[in-house]
Coordinates of C-alpha atoms and ligand atoms in Angstrom, one line a residue:
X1 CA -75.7 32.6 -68.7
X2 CA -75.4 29.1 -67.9
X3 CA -71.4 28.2 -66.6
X4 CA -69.9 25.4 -69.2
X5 CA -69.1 22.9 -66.4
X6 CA -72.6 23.2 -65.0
X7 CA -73.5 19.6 -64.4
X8 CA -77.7 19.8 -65.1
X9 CA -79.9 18.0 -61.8
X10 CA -83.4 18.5 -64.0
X11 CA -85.2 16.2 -65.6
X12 CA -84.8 16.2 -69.3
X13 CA -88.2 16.3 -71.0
X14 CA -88.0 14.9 -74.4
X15 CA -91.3 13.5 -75.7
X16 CA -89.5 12.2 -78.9
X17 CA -87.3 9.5 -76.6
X18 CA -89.1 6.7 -74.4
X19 CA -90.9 7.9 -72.0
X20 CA -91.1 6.7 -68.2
X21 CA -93.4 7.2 -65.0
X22 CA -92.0 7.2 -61.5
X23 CA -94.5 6.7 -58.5
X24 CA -92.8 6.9 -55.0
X25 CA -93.9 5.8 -51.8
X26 CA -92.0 6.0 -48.5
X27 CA -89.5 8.0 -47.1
X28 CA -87.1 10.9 -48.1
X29 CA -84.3 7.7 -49.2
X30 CA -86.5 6.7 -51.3
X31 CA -87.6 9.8 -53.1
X32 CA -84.0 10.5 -53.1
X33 CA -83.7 6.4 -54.6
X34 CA -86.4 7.5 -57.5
X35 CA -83.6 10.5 -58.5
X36 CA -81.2 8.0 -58.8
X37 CA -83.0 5.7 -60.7
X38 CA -84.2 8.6 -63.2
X39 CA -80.8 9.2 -63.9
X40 CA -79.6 5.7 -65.0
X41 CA -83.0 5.6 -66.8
X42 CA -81.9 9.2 -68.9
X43 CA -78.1 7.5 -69.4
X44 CA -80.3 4.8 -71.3
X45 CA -82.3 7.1 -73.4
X46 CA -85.1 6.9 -71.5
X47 CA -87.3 11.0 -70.7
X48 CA -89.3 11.8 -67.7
X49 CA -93.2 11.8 -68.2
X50 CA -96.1 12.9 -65.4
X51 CA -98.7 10.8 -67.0
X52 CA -99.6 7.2 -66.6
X53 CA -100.8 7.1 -69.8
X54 CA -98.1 8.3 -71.3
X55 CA -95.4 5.9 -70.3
X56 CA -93.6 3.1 -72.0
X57 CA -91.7 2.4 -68.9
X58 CA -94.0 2.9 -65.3
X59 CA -91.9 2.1 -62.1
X60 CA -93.2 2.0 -58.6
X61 CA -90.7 3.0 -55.8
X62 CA -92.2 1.3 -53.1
X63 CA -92.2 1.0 -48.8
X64 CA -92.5 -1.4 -46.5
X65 CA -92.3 -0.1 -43.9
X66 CA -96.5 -1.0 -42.7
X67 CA -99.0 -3.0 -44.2
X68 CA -100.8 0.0 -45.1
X69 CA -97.7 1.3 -47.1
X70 CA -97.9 -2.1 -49.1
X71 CA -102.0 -1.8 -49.2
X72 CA -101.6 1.6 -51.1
X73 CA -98.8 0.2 -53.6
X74 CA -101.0 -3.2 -54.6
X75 CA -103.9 -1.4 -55.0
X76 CA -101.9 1.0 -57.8
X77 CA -100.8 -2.2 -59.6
X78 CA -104.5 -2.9 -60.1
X79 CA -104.1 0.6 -61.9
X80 CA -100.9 -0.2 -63.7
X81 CA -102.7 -3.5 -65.1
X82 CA -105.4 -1.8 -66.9
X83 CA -102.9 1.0 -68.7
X84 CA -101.1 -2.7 -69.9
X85 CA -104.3 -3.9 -71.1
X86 CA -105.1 -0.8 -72.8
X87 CA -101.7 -0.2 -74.7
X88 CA -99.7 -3.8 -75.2
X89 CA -96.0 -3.4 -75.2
X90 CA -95.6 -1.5 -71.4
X91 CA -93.4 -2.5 -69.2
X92 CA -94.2 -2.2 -65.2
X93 CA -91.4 -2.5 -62.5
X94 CA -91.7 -2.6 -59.1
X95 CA -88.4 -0.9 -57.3
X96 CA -87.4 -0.4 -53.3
X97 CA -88.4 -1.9 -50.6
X98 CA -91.3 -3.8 -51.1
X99 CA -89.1 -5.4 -54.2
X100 CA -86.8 -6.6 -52.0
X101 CA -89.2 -8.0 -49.2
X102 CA -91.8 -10.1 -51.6
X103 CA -89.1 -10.9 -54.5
X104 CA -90.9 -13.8 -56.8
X105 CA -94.2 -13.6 -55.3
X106 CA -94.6 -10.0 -57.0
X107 CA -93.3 -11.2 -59.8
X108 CA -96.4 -13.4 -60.1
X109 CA -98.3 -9.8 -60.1
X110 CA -99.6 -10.3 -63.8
X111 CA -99.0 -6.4 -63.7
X112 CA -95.4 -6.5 -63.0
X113 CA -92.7 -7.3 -65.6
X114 CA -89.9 -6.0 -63.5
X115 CA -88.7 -6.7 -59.3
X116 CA -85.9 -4.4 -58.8
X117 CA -84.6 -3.9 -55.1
X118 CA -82.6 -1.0 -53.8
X119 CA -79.1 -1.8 -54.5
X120 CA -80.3 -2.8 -58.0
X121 CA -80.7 0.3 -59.9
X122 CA -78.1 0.2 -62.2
X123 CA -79.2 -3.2 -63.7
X124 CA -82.6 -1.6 -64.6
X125 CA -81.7 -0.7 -68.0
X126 CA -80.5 -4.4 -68.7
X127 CA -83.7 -5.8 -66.9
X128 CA -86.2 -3.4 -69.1
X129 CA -84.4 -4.6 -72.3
X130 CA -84.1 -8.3 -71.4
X131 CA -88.1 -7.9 -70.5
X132 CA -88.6 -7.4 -74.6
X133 CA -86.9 -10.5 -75.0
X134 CA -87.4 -12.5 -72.3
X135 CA -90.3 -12.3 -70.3
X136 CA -90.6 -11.1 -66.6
X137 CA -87.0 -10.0 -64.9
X138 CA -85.7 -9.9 -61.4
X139 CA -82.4 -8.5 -59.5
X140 CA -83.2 -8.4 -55.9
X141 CA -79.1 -8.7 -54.7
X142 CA -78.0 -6.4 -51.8
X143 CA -74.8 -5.2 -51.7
X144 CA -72.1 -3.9 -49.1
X145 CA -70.5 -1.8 -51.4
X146 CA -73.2 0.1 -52.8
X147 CA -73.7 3.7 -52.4
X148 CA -74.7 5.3 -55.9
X149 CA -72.0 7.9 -55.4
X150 CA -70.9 8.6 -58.5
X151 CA -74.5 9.1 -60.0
X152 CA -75.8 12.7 -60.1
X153 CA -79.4 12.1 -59.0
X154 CA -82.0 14.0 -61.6
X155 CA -84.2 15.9 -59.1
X156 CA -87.8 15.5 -60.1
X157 CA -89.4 17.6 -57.2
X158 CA -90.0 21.1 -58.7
X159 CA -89.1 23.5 -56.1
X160 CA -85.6 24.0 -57.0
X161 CA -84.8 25.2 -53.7
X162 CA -84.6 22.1 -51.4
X163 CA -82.8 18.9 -52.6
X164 CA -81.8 15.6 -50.3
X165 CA -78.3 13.8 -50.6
X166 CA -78.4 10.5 -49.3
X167 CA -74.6 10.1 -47.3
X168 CA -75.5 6.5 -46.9
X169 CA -77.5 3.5 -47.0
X170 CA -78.5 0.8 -45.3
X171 CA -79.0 0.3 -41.0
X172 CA -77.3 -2.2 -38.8
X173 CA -79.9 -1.5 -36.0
X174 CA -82.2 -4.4 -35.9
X175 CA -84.6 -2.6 -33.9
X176 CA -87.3 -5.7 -33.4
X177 CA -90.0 -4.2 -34.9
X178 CA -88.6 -3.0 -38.0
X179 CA -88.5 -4.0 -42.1
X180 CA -85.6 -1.5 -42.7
X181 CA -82.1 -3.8 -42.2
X182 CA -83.8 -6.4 -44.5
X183 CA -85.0 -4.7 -47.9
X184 CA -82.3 -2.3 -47.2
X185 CA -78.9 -4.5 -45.7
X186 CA -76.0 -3.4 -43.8
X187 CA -75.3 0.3 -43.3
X188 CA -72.7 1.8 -45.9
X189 CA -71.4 5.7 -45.8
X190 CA -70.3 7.0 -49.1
X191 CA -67.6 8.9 -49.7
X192 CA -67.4 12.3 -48.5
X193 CA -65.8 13.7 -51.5
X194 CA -68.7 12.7 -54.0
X195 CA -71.3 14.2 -51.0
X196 CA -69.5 17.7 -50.5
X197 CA -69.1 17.5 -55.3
X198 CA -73.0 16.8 -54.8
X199 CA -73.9 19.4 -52.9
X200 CA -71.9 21.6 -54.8
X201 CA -73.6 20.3 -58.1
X202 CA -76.8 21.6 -56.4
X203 CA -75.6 24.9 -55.4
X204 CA -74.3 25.9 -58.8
X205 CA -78.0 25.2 -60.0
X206 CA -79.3 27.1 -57.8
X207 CA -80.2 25.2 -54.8
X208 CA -80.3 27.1 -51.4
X209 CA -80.9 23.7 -48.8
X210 CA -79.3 20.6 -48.8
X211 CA -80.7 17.9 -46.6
X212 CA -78.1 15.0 -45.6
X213 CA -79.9 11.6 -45.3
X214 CA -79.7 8.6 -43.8
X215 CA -81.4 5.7 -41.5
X216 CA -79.3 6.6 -38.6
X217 CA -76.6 9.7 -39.8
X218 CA -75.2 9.6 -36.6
X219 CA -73.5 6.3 -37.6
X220 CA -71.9 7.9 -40.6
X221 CA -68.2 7.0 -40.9
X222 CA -66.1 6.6 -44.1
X223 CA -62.6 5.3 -44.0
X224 CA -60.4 6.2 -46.9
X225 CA -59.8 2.4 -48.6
X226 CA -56.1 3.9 -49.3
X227 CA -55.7 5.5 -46.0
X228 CA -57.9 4.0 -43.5
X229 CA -56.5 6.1 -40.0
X230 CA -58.4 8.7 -42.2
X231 CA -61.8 8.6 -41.2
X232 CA -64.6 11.2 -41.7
X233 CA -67.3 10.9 -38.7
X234 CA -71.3 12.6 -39.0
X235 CA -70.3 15.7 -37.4
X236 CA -67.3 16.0 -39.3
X237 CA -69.1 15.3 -42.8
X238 CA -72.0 18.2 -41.6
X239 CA -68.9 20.7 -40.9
X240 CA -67.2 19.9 -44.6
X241 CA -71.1 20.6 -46.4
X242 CA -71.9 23.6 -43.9
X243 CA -68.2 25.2 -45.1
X244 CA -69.1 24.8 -49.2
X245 CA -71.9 28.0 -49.1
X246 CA -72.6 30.1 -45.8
X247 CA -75.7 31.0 -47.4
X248 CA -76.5 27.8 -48.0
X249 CA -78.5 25.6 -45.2
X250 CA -78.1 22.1 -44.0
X251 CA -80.0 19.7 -42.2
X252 CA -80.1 16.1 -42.0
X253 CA -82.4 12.8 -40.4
X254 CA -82.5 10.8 -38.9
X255 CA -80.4 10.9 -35.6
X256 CA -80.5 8.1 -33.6
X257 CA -81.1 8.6 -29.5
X258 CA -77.9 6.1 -29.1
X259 CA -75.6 7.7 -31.5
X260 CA -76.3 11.5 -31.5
X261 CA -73.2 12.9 -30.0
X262 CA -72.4 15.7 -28.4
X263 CA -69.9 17.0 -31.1
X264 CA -73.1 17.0 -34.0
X265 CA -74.6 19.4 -31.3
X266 CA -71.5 21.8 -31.2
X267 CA -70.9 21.6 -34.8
X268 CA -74.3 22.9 -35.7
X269 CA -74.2 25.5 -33.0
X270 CA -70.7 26.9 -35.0
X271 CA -72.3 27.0 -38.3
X272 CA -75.2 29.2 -38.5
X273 CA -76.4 27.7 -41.8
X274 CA -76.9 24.6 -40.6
X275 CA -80.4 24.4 -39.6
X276 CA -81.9 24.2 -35.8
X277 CA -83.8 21.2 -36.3
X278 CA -83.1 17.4 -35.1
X279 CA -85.5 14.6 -35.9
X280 CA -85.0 12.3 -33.0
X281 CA -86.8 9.2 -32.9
X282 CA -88.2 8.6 -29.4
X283 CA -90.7 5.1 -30.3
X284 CA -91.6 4.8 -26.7
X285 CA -91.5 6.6 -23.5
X286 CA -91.6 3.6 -21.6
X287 CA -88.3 1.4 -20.8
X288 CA -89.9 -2.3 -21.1
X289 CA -91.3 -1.4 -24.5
X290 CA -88.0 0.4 -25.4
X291 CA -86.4 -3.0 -24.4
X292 CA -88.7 -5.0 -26.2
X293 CA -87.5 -2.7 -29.3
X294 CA -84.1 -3.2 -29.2
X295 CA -83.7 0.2 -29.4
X296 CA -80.7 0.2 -26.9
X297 CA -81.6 3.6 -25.0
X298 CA -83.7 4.3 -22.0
X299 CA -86.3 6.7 -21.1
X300 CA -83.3 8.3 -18.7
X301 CA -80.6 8.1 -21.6
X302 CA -83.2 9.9 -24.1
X303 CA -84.5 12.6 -21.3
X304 CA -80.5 13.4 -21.4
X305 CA -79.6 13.6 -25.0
X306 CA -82.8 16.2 -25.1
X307 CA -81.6 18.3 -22.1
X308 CA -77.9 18.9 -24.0
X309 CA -79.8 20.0 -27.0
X310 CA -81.5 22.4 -24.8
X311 CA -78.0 23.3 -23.6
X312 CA -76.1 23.6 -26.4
X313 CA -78.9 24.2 -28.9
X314 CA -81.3 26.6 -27.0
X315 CA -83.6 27.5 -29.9
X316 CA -83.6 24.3 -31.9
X317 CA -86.5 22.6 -32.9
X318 CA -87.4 19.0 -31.8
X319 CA -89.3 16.3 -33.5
X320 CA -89.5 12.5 -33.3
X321 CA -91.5 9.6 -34.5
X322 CA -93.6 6.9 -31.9
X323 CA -95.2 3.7 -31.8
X324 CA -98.2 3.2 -30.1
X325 CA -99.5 -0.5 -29.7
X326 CA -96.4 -2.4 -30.1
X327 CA -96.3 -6.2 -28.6
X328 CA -97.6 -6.2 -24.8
X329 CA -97.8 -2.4 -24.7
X330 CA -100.6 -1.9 -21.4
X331 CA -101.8 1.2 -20.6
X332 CA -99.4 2.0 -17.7
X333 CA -96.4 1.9 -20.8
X334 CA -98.7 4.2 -23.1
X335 CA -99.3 6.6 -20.1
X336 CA -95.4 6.6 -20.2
X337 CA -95.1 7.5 -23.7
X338 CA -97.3 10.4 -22.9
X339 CA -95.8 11.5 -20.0
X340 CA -92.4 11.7 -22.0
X341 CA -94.8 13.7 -24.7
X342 CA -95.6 16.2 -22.2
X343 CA -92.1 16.5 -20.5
X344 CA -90.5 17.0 -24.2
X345 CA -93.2 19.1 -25.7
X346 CA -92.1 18.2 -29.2
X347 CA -92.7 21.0 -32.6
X348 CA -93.8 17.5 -34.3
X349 CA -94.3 14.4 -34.7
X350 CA -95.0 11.4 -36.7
X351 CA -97.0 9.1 -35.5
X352 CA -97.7 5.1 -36.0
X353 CA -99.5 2.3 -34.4
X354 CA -97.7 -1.1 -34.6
X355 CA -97.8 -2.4 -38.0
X356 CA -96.3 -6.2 -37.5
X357 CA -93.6 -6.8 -40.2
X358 CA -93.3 -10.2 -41.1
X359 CA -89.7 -11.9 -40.9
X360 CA -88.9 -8.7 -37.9
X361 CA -87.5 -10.1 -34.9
X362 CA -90.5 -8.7 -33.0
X363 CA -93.2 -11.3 -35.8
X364 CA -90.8 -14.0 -34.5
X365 CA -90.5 -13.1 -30.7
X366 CA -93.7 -11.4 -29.6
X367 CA -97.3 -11.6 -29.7
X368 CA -99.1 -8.4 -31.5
X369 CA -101.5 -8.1 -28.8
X370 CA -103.1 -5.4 -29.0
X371 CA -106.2 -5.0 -30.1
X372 CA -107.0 -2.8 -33.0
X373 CA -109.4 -0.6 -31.8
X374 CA -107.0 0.4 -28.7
X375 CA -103.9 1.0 -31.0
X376 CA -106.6 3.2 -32.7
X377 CA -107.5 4.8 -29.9
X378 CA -104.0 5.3 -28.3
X379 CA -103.1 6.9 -31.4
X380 CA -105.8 9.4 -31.4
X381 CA -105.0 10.0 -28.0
X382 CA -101.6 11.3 -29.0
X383 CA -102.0 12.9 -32.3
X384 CA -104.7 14.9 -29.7
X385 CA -101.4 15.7 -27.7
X386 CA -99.2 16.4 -30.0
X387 CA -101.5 19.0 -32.0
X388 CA -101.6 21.0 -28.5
X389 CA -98.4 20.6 -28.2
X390 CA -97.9 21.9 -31.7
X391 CA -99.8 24.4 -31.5
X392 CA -98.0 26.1 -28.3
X393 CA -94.5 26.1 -29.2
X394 CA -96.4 27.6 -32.3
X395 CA -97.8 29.9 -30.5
X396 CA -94.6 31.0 -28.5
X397 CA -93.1 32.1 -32.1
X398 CA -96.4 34.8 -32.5
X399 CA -94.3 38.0 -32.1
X400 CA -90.8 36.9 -33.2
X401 CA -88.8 37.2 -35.8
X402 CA -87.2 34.2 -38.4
X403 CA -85.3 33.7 -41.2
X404 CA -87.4 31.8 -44.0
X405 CA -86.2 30.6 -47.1
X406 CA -88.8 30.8 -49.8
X407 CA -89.8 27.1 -51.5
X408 CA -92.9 28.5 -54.0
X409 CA -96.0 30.1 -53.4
X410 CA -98.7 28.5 -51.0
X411 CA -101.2 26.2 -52.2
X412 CA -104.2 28.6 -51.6
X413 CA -103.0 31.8 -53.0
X414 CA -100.2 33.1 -55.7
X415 CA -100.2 36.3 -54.3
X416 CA -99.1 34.6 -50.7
X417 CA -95.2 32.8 -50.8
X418 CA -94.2 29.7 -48.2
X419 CA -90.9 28.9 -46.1
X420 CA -89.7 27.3 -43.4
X421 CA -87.8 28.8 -40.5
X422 CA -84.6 26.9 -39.4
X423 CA -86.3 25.3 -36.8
X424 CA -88.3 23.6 -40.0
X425 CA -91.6 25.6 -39.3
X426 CA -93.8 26.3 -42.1
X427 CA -94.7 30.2 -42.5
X428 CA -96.9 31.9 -45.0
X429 CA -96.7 35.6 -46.1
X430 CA -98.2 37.8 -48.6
X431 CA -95.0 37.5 -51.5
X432 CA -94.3 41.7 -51.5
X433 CA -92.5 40.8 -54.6
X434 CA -89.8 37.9 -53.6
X435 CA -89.8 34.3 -55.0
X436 CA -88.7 31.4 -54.4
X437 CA -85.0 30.7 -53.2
X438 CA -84.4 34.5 -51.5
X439 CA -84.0 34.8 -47.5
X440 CA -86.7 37.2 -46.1
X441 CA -87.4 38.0 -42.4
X442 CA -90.3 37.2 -41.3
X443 CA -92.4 38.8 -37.9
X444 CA -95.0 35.9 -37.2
X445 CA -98.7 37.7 -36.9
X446 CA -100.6 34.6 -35.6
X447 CA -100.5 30.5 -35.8
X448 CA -102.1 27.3 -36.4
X449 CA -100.6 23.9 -35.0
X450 CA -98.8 23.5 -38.2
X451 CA -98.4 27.2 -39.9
X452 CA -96.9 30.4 -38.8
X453 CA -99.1 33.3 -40.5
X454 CA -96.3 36.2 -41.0
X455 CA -95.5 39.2 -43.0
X456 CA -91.9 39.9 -44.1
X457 CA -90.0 42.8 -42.2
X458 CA -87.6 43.2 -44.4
Ligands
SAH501 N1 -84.3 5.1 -39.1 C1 -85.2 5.9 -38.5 C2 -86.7 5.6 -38.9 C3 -87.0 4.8 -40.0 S1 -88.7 4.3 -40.3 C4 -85.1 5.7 -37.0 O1 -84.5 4.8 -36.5 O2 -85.7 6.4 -36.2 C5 -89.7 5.7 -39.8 C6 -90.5 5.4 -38.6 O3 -91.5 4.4 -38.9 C7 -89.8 4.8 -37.4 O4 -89.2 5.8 -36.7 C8 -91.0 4.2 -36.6 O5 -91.6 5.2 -35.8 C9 -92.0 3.8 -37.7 N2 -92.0 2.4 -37.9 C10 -91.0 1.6 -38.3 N3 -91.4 0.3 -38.3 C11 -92.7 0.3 -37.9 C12 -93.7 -0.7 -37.7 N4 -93.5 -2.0 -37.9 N5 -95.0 -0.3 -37.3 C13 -95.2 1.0 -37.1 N6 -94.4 2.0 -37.3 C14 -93.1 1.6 -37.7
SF4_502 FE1 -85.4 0.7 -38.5 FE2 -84.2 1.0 -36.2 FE3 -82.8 1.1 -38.5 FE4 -84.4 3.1 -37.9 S1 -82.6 2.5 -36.7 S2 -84.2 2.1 -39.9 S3 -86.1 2.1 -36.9 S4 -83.9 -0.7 -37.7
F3S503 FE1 -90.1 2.6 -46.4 FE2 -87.9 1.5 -47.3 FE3 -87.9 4.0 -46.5 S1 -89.4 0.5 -46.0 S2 -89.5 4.1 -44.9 S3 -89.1 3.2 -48.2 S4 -86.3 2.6 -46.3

């Protein structure tokens, strides 16, 4: 029986009220954003649909991060342009970051009604009325305040198992090359109280993993407006969600090289549930390009922070993201960025080639000089890497045992289920009668780089 207090995360699916489509592009933040907005869209009356052509309301959550992010989202308001041709009386919106980057000269879109940027989501229901009555509507104002903390995101991904909290917004890193401290503004952390009532919202539905997000969580630090000498740091806030459910797991991204201290390392290694995985962000393995990137740590400084996670963290996972071809990049910097590849041997990696970002400090500063076709080709290079390299720590789990938590069933068979380990490795195993949600150990039969092929011990 459902508990009376039980605050409900799930969509409500009413096709008698007004109905509204949510695309999302970009990263976790904003697929966490697109909750956020689903719930002030439900406060207004407004019910989830799944089909274009469906919807009175259609909003696109969008990313700036590359051109080819922005490519994708244009190209679906072609999309959205037809569905208003077809049925009068739509409304379209585009939301995020992209919102915030091209302001009016979206708005000139003739298939967009609506420019909302991130810290804007609670005017939404104002600006989809006022559309009726007024024509085309923008609110593109950042805040410093801003945090959406008292709004219980409605969780539209269906897996029920896995859910992200965002614990703040925002980055003050002006790292040359990037978008992110523009469309997004200056870093806020929200209050820790409404994170730790979050999470525990989640739990009670049934939620086994909470992810803790943010640009840079490393940065996290809330001081109490009424008593400011008490401050809650990033490790501090992991040890408060890690103490709500032992069985409950916890990981978080994105940890910044500058910022990750050693006390986020000891606190995970005293909580068990919180997950042996850190996403740290490498960009370059060469010091003139990390320079160039303002990204304020050095080859050295990075090596370091990887060799105490090896200390203190013996069996945690280690992924990062790079950029290949950024301004004046030569082959001898490349090299280096593969050479740190090979001394890190990461579990994974996401991989970009310099996209240039206009308004960055990097469009202002530097030349994007290299060519195309050798971005291209530096990228392939590494992905090559990185898929060996995948595919050995892969292969050093074939024997071993892991505790999975079960997300669904895989994509090719019912009858097989899929989890991750904490080190955030993907496994698939015939189902022997669990579902989705339950802790099974795993013994891993054989690998792939990206799957672990197991069958449950017990
Ligand atoms: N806050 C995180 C990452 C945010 S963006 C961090 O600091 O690590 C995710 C990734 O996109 C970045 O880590 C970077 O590798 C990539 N990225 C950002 N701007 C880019 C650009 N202009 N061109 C190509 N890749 C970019
Ligand atoms: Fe962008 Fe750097 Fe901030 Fe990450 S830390 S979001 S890469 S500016
Ligand atoms: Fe993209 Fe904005 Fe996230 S630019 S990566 S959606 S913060």
């Amino acid at each position: 029986m459902k508990r009376p207090d039980l605050v409900s995360v799930k969509p409500l699916l009413d096709g008698s009220l007004p109905q509204v489509y949510i695309e999302t592009y970009g990263c976790q933040m904003n697929v966490n954003d697109s909750e956020v907005v689903l719930s002030i869209l439900q406060g207004a009356g407004y019910s989830l649909c799944g089909e274009i052509g469906k919807a009175d309301l259609i909003l696109v959550n969008t990313c700036s991060i590359r051109d080819n992010a922005e490519q994708r989202v244009l190209g679906r308001l072609d999309v959205f342009r037809q569905e208003k041709l077809k049925r009068k009386g739509i409304v379209v919106g585009v939301l995020g970051c992209m919102a915030e980057r091209m302001k009016e000269d979206l708005l000139k879109n003739p298939a967009v009604d609506i420019v909302a940027g991130p810290d804007a989501y609670r005017d939404l229901p104002r600006l989809v009325a006022a559309v009726k009555s007024d024509g085309k509507q923008i609110n593109t104002i950042l805040s410093h305040e801003e945090t959406y903390a008292d709004i219980a995101p409605v969780r539209m991904d269906q897996n029920g198992v896995s859910a992200y909290i965002s614990i703040m917004r925002g980055c003050n890193n002006v790292c040359s090359y990037c978008i992110v401290p523009y469309v997004r503004g200056a870093e806020r952390s929200r209050d820790p109280r409404s994170i730790v009532k979050e999470a525990e919202t989640l739990i009670q539905n049934g939620y086994m993993e909470i992810n803790l997000l943010g640009q840079n969580v490393d940065s996290y630090l809330w001081e109490d407006p009424v008593a400011p000498s008490e401050k809650v740091n990033f490790a501090r806030l992991l040890e408060m969600v890690a103490q709500i459910d032992s069985k409950v797991r916890v990981r978080f991204s994105t940890s910044h090289p500058k910022d990750m201290s050693d006390a986020v390392l000891h606190t995970m290694s005293g909580y068990p549930n919180i997950c042996s995985h850190i996403h740290l962000p490498v960009q370059s393995g060469s010091n003139e390009m990390l320079e160039k990137m303002n990204r304020k740590y050095t080859r050295e400084g990075y090596l370091e922070r990887i060799a105490k996670i090896r200390e203190i963290l013996p069996d945690c996972a280690v992924t990062t993201d790079v950029i290949v071809g950024f301004c004046g990049e030569s082959e001898e910097d490349y090299a280096k960025t593969i050479s740190l590849f090979e001394e890190v041997k990461y579990d994974g990696a996401y991989m970009f080639y310099y996209s240039e970002r206009p308004g960055t400090k990097a469009s202002r500063h530097f030349k994007d000089d290299v060519p195309l076709d050798v971005k291209t080709e530096r990228l392939n290079g590494i992905i090559a890497l990185q898929n060996r390299h995948s595919l050995e720590n892969n292969q050093k789990c074939v024997g071993h045992r892991y505790e999975v938590l079960i997300e669904g069933t895989s994509k090719r068979s019912d009858a097989e289920l899929v989890g991750r380990t904490p080190q955030n490795k993907t496994c698939v195993f015939p189902a022997k009668g669990h579902k989705a949600g339950e802790y099974v150990t795993v013994e891993v039969l054989s690998c792939t780089s990206a799957t672990l092929i197991s069958e449950i011990v017990d």
